[in-house]
Short mmCIF file of N, CA and C in Angstrom, two decimals:
data_model
loop_
_atom_site.label_atom_id
_atom_site.label_comp_id
_atom_site.label_asym_id
_atom_site.label_seq_id
_atom_site.Cartn_x
_atom_site.Cartn_y
_atom_site.Cartn_z
N MET A 1 55.33 91.13 41.75
CA MET A 1 54.76 89.84 42.03
C MET A 1 53.27 90.00 42.21
N LYS A 2 52.54 89.05 41.74
CA LYS A 2 51.07 89.06 41.81
C LYS A 2 50.62 88.45 43.14
N THR A 3 49.75 89.18 43.82
CA THR A 3 49.21 88.65 45.08
C THR A 3 47.85 88.04 44.84
N ILE A 4 47.61 86.98 45.53
CA ILE A 4 46.34 86.27 45.41
C ILE A 4 45.54 86.50 46.68
N GLU A 5 44.33 86.97 46.50
CA GLU A 5 43.46 87.19 47.65
C GLU A 5 42.59 85.96 47.85
N VAL A 6 42.58 85.48 49.04
CA VAL A 6 41.76 84.32 49.38
C VAL A 6 40.63 84.81 50.27
N LYS A 7 39.45 84.57 49.83
CA LYS A 7 38.29 84.99 50.59
C LYS A 7 37.77 83.79 51.39
N LYS A 8 37.85 83.93 52.71
CA LYS A 8 37.43 82.83 53.57
C LYS A 8 35.92 82.92 53.80
N THR A 9 35.20 81.85 53.49
CA THR A 9 33.78 81.82 53.72
C THR A 9 33.50 81.00 54.98
N LYS A 10 32.48 81.38 55.65
CA LYS A 10 32.11 80.65 56.86
C LYS A 10 31.37 79.38 56.48
N GLU A 11 31.63 78.35 57.22
CA GLU A 11 31.01 77.04 56.96
C GLU A 11 29.86 76.80 57.92
N LEU A 12 28.98 75.91 57.50
CA LEU A 12 27.92 75.47 58.41
C LEU A 12 28.55 74.61 59.48
N GLY A 13 28.07 74.78 60.69
CA GLY A 13 28.60 74.00 61.80
C GLY A 13 27.66 74.09 62.98
N VAL A 14 28.17 73.77 64.14
CA VAL A 14 27.38 73.81 65.36
C VAL A 14 26.86 75.22 65.61
N GLY A 15 27.66 76.22 65.32
CA GLY A 15 27.26 77.61 65.53
C GLY A 15 26.09 78.02 64.67
N SER A 16 25.87 77.33 63.55
CA SER A 16 24.74 77.66 62.67
C SER A 16 23.41 77.33 63.36
N LEU A 17 23.43 76.46 64.35
CA LEU A 17 22.22 76.17 65.13
C LEU A 17 21.72 77.42 65.85
N SER A 18 22.62 78.32 66.15
CA SER A 18 22.24 79.56 66.86
C SER A 18 21.17 80.32 66.08
N PHE A 19 21.40 80.51 64.79
CA PHE A 19 20.43 81.25 63.97
C PHE A 19 19.14 80.46 63.84
N ALA A 20 19.22 79.14 63.69
CA ALA A 20 18.02 78.31 63.56
C ALA A 20 17.18 78.37 64.84
N LEU A 21 17.83 78.25 65.99
CA LEU A 21 17.11 78.32 67.28
C LEU A 21 16.49 79.70 67.48
N CYS A 22 17.19 80.73 67.05
CA CYS A 22 16.64 82.08 67.15
C CYS A 22 15.39 82.24 66.32
N LEU A 23 15.40 81.72 65.10
CA LEU A 23 14.20 81.78 64.25
C LEU A 23 13.03 81.00 64.85
N ILE A 24 13.32 79.84 65.40
CA ILE A 24 12.26 79.03 66.03
C ILE A 24 11.68 79.78 67.24
N GLY A 25 12.54 80.44 68.02
CA GLY A 25 12.08 81.22 69.16
C GLY A 25 11.22 82.38 68.73
N ILE A 26 11.58 83.04 67.63
CA ILE A 26 10.77 84.14 67.11
C ILE A 26 9.41 83.64 66.66
N LEU A 27 9.40 82.52 65.92
CA LEU A 27 8.12 81.95 65.46
C LEU A 27 7.27 81.50 66.61
N PHE A 28 7.89 81.00 67.67
CA PHE A 28 7.15 80.50 68.84
C PHE A 28 6.54 81.63 69.65
N THR A 29 7.19 82.80 69.67
CA THR A 29 6.80 83.88 70.56
C THR A 29 5.88 84.92 69.97
N PHE A 30 6.16 85.35 68.75
CA PHE A 30 5.49 86.53 68.23
C PHE A 30 4.30 86.22 67.34
N ARG A 31 3.37 87.15 67.33
CA ARG A 31 2.19 87.09 66.48
C ARG A 31 2.48 87.96 65.27
N PHE A 32 2.23 87.43 64.08
CA PHE A 32 2.51 88.14 62.85
C PHE A 32 1.19 88.62 62.24
N GLY A 33 0.92 89.92 62.35
CA GLY A 33 -0.31 90.49 61.85
C GLY A 33 -1.51 90.05 62.68
N ASN A 34 -2.59 89.69 62.02
CA ASN A 34 -3.79 89.22 62.73
C ASN A 34 -3.80 87.72 62.91
N LYS A 35 -2.74 87.05 62.50
CA LYS A 35 -2.68 85.58 62.61
C LYS A 35 -2.32 85.18 64.02
N PHE A 36 -2.59 83.93 64.33
CA PHE A 36 -2.32 83.42 65.66
C PHE A 36 -0.83 83.22 65.88
N CYS A 37 -0.45 83.08 67.12
CA CYS A 37 0.93 82.81 67.50
C CYS A 37 1.12 81.28 67.52
N ILE A 38 2.16 80.81 66.90
CA ILE A 38 2.41 79.36 66.84
C ILE A 38 2.58 78.78 68.23
N GLY A 39 3.27 79.50 69.10
CA GLY A 39 3.46 79.05 70.49
C GLY A 39 2.16 78.89 71.24
N ASP A 40 1.20 79.83 71.00
CA ASP A 40 -0.11 79.73 71.64
C ASP A 40 -0.84 78.46 71.21
N SER A 41 -0.81 78.17 69.92
CA SER A 41 -1.51 76.97 69.46
C SER A 41 -0.85 75.69 69.95
N ILE A 42 0.47 75.69 70.07
CA ILE A 42 1.16 74.51 70.61
C ILE A 42 0.77 74.30 72.07
N LEU A 43 0.79 75.39 72.86
CA LEU A 43 0.42 75.26 74.26
C LEU A 43 -1.04 74.82 74.42
N ASN A 44 -1.94 75.38 73.61
CA ASN A 44 -3.36 74.99 73.69
C ASN A 44 -3.55 73.53 73.30
N ASN A 45 -2.80 73.04 72.33
CA ASN A 45 -2.94 71.64 71.91
C ASN A 45 -2.44 70.66 72.97
N ILE A 46 -1.49 71.06 73.82
CA ILE A 46 -1.04 70.14 74.86
C ILE A 46 -1.77 70.39 76.18
N GLY A 47 -2.77 71.28 76.16
CA GLY A 47 -3.60 71.48 77.32
C GLY A 47 -3.16 72.55 78.28
N MET A 48 -2.25 73.41 77.86
CA MET A 48 -1.78 74.49 78.71
C MET A 48 -2.34 75.82 78.20
N THR A 49 -2.45 76.81 79.07
CA THR A 49 -2.91 78.11 78.66
C THR A 49 -1.72 78.98 78.24
N ALA A 50 -1.95 79.87 77.30
CA ALA A 50 -0.89 80.73 76.78
C ALA A 50 -0.80 82.05 77.54
N TRP A 51 -1.86 82.42 78.24
CA TRP A 51 -1.91 83.69 78.98
C TRP A 51 -2.32 83.42 80.43
N THR A 52 -1.98 84.34 81.33
CA THR A 52 -2.35 84.16 82.73
C THR A 52 -3.84 84.39 82.96
N ASN A 53 -4.46 85.32 82.23
CA ASN A 53 -5.88 85.64 82.41
C ASN A 53 -6.65 85.51 81.11
N GLY A 54 -6.69 84.34 80.57
CA GLY A 54 -7.41 84.15 79.32
C GLY A 54 -6.65 84.69 78.12
N GLU A 55 -6.95 85.93 77.72
CA GLU A 55 -6.25 86.59 76.60
C GLU A 55 -5.45 87.79 77.03
N THR A 56 -5.29 87.98 78.33
CA THR A 56 -4.52 89.11 78.86
C THR A 56 -3.56 88.63 79.92
N GLY A 57 -2.75 89.54 80.42
CA GLY A 57 -1.81 89.21 81.49
C GLY A 57 -0.45 88.88 80.93
N ILE A 58 0.23 87.96 81.57
CA ILE A 58 1.57 87.58 81.13
C ILE A 58 1.43 86.49 80.06
N HIS A 59 2.15 86.70 78.97
CA HIS A 59 2.13 85.77 77.87
C HIS A 59 3.17 84.68 78.13
N TYR A 60 2.73 83.48 78.47
CA TYR A 60 3.64 82.41 78.85
C TYR A 60 4.60 82.02 77.76
N THR A 61 4.21 82.17 76.49
CA THR A 61 5.12 81.78 75.41
C THR A 61 6.39 82.63 75.39
N MET A 62 6.31 83.85 75.94
CA MET A 62 7.54 84.65 76.08
C MET A 62 8.52 83.98 77.02
N ILE A 63 8.00 83.42 78.09
CA ILE A 63 8.86 82.76 79.06
C ILE A 63 9.41 81.45 78.46
N TYR A 64 8.56 80.71 77.76
CA TYR A 64 8.99 79.45 77.16
C TYR A 64 9.95 79.67 76.00
N SER A 65 9.97 80.84 75.41
CA SER A 65 10.89 81.12 74.32
C SER A 65 12.33 81.10 74.79
N ALA A 66 12.56 81.21 76.09
CA ALA A 66 13.90 81.15 76.63
C ALA A 66 14.55 79.80 76.34
N ILE A 67 13.72 78.76 76.13
CA ILE A 67 14.21 77.44 75.74
C ILE A 67 14.97 77.54 74.43
N PHE A 68 14.61 78.49 73.58
CA PHE A 68 15.28 78.67 72.29
C PHE A 68 16.30 79.78 72.32
N PHE A 69 15.99 80.90 72.97
CA PHE A 69 16.86 82.07 72.91
C PHE A 69 18.14 81.91 73.72
N ILE A 70 18.08 81.32 74.91
CA ILE A 70 19.28 81.19 75.73
C ILE A 70 20.32 80.25 75.10
N PRO A 71 19.93 79.05 74.64
CA PRO A 71 20.92 78.23 73.94
C PRO A 71 21.44 78.88 72.66
N SER A 72 20.57 79.60 71.97
CA SER A 72 21.00 80.30 70.75
C SER A 72 22.07 81.33 71.08
N PHE A 73 21.87 82.07 72.13
CA PHE A 73 22.85 83.08 72.55
C PHE A 73 24.17 82.42 72.91
N ILE A 74 24.13 81.35 73.68
CA ILE A 74 25.33 80.65 74.13
C ILE A 74 26.08 80.04 72.95
N ILE A 75 25.38 79.32 72.09
CA ILE A 75 26.00 78.70 70.92
C ILE A 75 26.60 79.74 70.00
N GLY A 76 25.90 80.85 69.81
CA GLY A 76 26.39 81.92 68.96
C GLY A 76 27.68 82.53 69.44
N HIS A 77 27.89 82.58 70.76
CA HIS A 77 29.12 83.15 71.29
C HIS A 77 30.23 82.13 71.45
N ILE A 78 29.90 80.86 71.53
CA ILE A 78 30.93 79.83 71.60
C ILE A 78 31.53 79.54 70.23
N HIS A 79 30.67 79.53 69.18
CA HIS A 79 31.08 79.19 67.83
C HIS A 79 30.81 80.36 66.87
N PRO A 80 31.46 81.51 67.02
CA PRO A 80 31.14 82.67 66.16
C PRO A 80 31.65 82.53 64.72
N ASP A 81 32.49 81.54 64.46
CA ASP A 81 33.06 81.40 63.12
C ASP A 81 32.17 80.63 62.15
N ASN A 82 31.08 80.07 62.63
CA ASN A 82 30.16 79.36 61.75
C ASN A 82 29.14 80.31 61.15
N ARG A 83 28.59 79.91 60.02
CA ARG A 83 27.64 80.77 59.29
C ARG A 83 26.37 80.96 60.14
N GLY A 84 25.99 82.21 60.34
CA GLY A 84 24.76 82.58 61.05
C GLY A 84 24.88 82.61 62.55
N ALA A 85 26.02 82.19 63.10
CA ALA A 85 26.18 82.10 64.54
C ALA A 85 26.18 83.48 65.21
N LYS A 86 26.91 84.40 64.60
CA LYS A 86 27.02 85.73 65.18
C LYS A 86 25.67 86.43 65.17
N ALA A 87 24.97 86.37 64.05
CA ALA A 87 23.64 87.01 63.95
C ALA A 87 22.66 86.39 64.91
N GLY A 88 22.65 85.05 64.99
CA GLY A 88 21.74 84.36 65.90
C GLY A 88 22.01 84.71 67.35
N GLY A 89 23.29 84.81 67.70
CA GLY A 89 23.64 85.17 69.08
C GLY A 89 23.24 86.59 69.43
N ILE A 90 23.46 87.52 68.51
CA ILE A 90 23.13 88.92 68.79
C ILE A 90 21.61 89.11 68.85
N ILE A 91 20.88 88.54 67.90
CA ILE A 91 19.42 88.70 67.88
C ILE A 91 18.79 88.05 69.10
N SER A 92 19.21 86.85 69.44
CA SER A 92 18.62 86.15 70.58
C SER A 92 18.99 86.84 71.88
N GLY A 93 20.19 87.41 71.98
CA GLY A 93 20.56 88.16 73.18
C GLY A 93 19.69 89.41 73.35
N PHE A 94 19.48 90.13 72.24
CA PHE A 94 18.63 91.32 72.27
C PHE A 94 17.20 90.96 72.65
N LEU A 95 16.64 89.91 72.04
CA LEU A 95 15.26 89.50 72.34
C LEU A 95 15.13 88.99 73.76
N SER A 96 16.14 88.32 74.28
CA SER A 96 16.09 87.86 75.67
C SER A 96 16.03 89.03 76.63
N VAL A 97 16.86 90.05 76.39
CA VAL A 97 16.84 91.25 77.26
C VAL A 97 15.49 91.95 77.12
N LEU A 98 14.96 92.05 75.93
CA LEU A 98 13.66 92.70 75.71
C LEU A 98 12.55 91.96 76.43
N ILE A 99 12.55 90.65 76.37
CA ILE A 99 11.53 89.85 77.04
C ILE A 99 11.63 90.00 78.56
N ILE A 100 12.86 89.99 79.08
CA ILE A 100 13.03 90.16 80.52
C ILE A 100 12.50 91.54 80.96
N LEU A 101 12.81 92.58 80.20
CA LEU A 101 12.31 93.91 80.54
C LEU A 101 10.79 93.98 80.47
N LEU A 102 10.18 93.35 79.48
CA LEU A 102 8.72 93.32 79.38
C LEU A 102 8.09 92.58 80.57
N LEU A 103 8.71 91.47 80.96
CA LEU A 103 8.19 90.73 82.11
C LEU A 103 8.31 91.52 83.40
N ILE A 104 9.41 92.24 83.56
CA ILE A 104 9.58 93.06 84.78
C ILE A 104 8.56 94.18 84.80
N THR A 105 8.34 94.84 83.68
CA THR A 105 7.35 95.94 83.67
C THR A 105 5.94 95.40 83.86
N THR A 106 5.64 94.22 83.34
CA THR A 106 4.32 93.63 83.54
C THR A 106 4.12 93.26 85.02
N ILE A 107 5.11 92.70 85.64
CA ILE A 107 5.02 92.34 87.06
C ILE A 107 4.88 93.59 87.91
N ILE A 108 5.62 94.64 87.61
CA ILE A 108 5.55 95.89 88.36
C ILE A 108 4.14 96.51 88.21
N SER A 109 3.56 96.42 87.02
CA SER A 109 2.23 97.02 86.80
C SER A 109 1.14 96.29 87.59
N PHE A 110 1.38 95.01 87.94
CA PHE A 110 0.39 94.27 88.75
C PHE A 110 0.49 94.63 90.22
N LEU A 111 1.59 95.20 90.65
CA LEU A 111 1.77 95.55 92.07
C LEU A 111 1.07 96.79 92.35
#
């Protein structure tokens, strides 16, 4: 008897927002090459500073990126069967831990 293999593909759904939020968080937080950080320009345009001491100190956009990374992590783990959800959850979880560790080491260095 001939067996038929069915390949299940993941569909777009709520979990797909995880990957999108993760990408937005990366664009908001990181500087790519010598170009400016998108999060810095957004904060400057609304009248807020991006750093604690001008261009040094704690980078506030790292803290604000939690607005994107934490929901991305949660959505990725609630809806892992949607396309991009697992990758978004893993990447945002890793970046959240990395940012927390950087903030802790920065705070300790000021003491």
